[in-house]
XYZ file of C-alpha atoms in Angstrom:
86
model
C 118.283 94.006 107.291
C 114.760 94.552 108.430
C 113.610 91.566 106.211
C 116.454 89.404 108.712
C 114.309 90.548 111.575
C 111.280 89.327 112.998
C 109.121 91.368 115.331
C 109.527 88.941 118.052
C 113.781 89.630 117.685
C 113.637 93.039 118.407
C 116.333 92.530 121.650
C 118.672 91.684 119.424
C 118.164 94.744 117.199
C 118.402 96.579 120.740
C 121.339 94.640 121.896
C 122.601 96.288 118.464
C 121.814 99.842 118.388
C 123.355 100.071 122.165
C 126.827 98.236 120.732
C 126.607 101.237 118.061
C 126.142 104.189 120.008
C 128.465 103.172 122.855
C 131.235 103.047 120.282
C 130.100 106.491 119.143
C 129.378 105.627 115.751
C 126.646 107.890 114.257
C 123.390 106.034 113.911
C 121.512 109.144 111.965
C 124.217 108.459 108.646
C 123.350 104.774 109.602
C 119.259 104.972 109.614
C 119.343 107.560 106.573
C 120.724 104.653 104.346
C 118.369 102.102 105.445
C 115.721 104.726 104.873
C 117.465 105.141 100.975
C 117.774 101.202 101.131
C 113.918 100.588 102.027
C 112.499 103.699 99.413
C 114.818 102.337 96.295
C 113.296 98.899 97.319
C 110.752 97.943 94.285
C 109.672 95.061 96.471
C 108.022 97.196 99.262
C 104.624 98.956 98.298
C 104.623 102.536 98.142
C 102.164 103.062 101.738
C 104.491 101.030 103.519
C 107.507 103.835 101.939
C 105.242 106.682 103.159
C 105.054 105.524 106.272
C 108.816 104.953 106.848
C 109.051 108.532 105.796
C 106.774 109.503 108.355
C 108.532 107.309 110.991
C 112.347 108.671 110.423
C 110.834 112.351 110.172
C 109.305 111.382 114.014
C 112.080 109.987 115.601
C 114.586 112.353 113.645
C 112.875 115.236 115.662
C 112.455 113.410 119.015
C 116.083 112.487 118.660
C 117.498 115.555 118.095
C 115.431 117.418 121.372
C 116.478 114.341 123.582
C 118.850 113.644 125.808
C 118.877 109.938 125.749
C 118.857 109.258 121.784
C 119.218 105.720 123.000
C 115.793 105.070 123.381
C 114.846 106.746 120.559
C 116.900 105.340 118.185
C 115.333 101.720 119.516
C 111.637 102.989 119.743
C 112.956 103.575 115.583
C 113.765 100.077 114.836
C 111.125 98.991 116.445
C 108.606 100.730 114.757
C 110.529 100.162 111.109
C 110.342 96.325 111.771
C 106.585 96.780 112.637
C 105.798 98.507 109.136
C 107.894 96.122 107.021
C 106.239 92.825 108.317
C 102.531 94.391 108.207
């Protein structure tokens, strides 16, 4: 997926995540197995896997103490399209 995206389309991940969670599908089970997808990846070096580790552990906790997960849940993808392309 992430590989799909370019930094510069992030509005259409956006557009995405809102389509999800308005239809009250549960976008934790959905980000856990892109987080299984990106660590089982051989391409992707193994500092780029830490820090996708340390960026679901962040948002995982500001997501749970929110009230608007929306934002959150963007402010993820955001950041996991950053790493990947860096």
């Amino acid at each position: 997926i992430l590989s799909e995206i370019r930094a510069n389309s992030g509005v259409a991940a956006r557009n995405e995540i809102y389509n999800l969670n308005i239809k009250n599908i549960k976008l934790t089970k959905i980000f856990k197995n892109i987080l299984i997808k990106l660590l089982e990846n051989p391409k992707i070096q193994n500092d780029k896997k830490y820090e996708f580790i340390k960026c679901f552990t962040k948002y995982n906790e500001r997501q749970i103490n929110s009230y608007k997960q929306q934002i959150h849940y963007e402010a993820l993808c955001m950041e996991l399209i950053h790493i990947y392309h860096k």
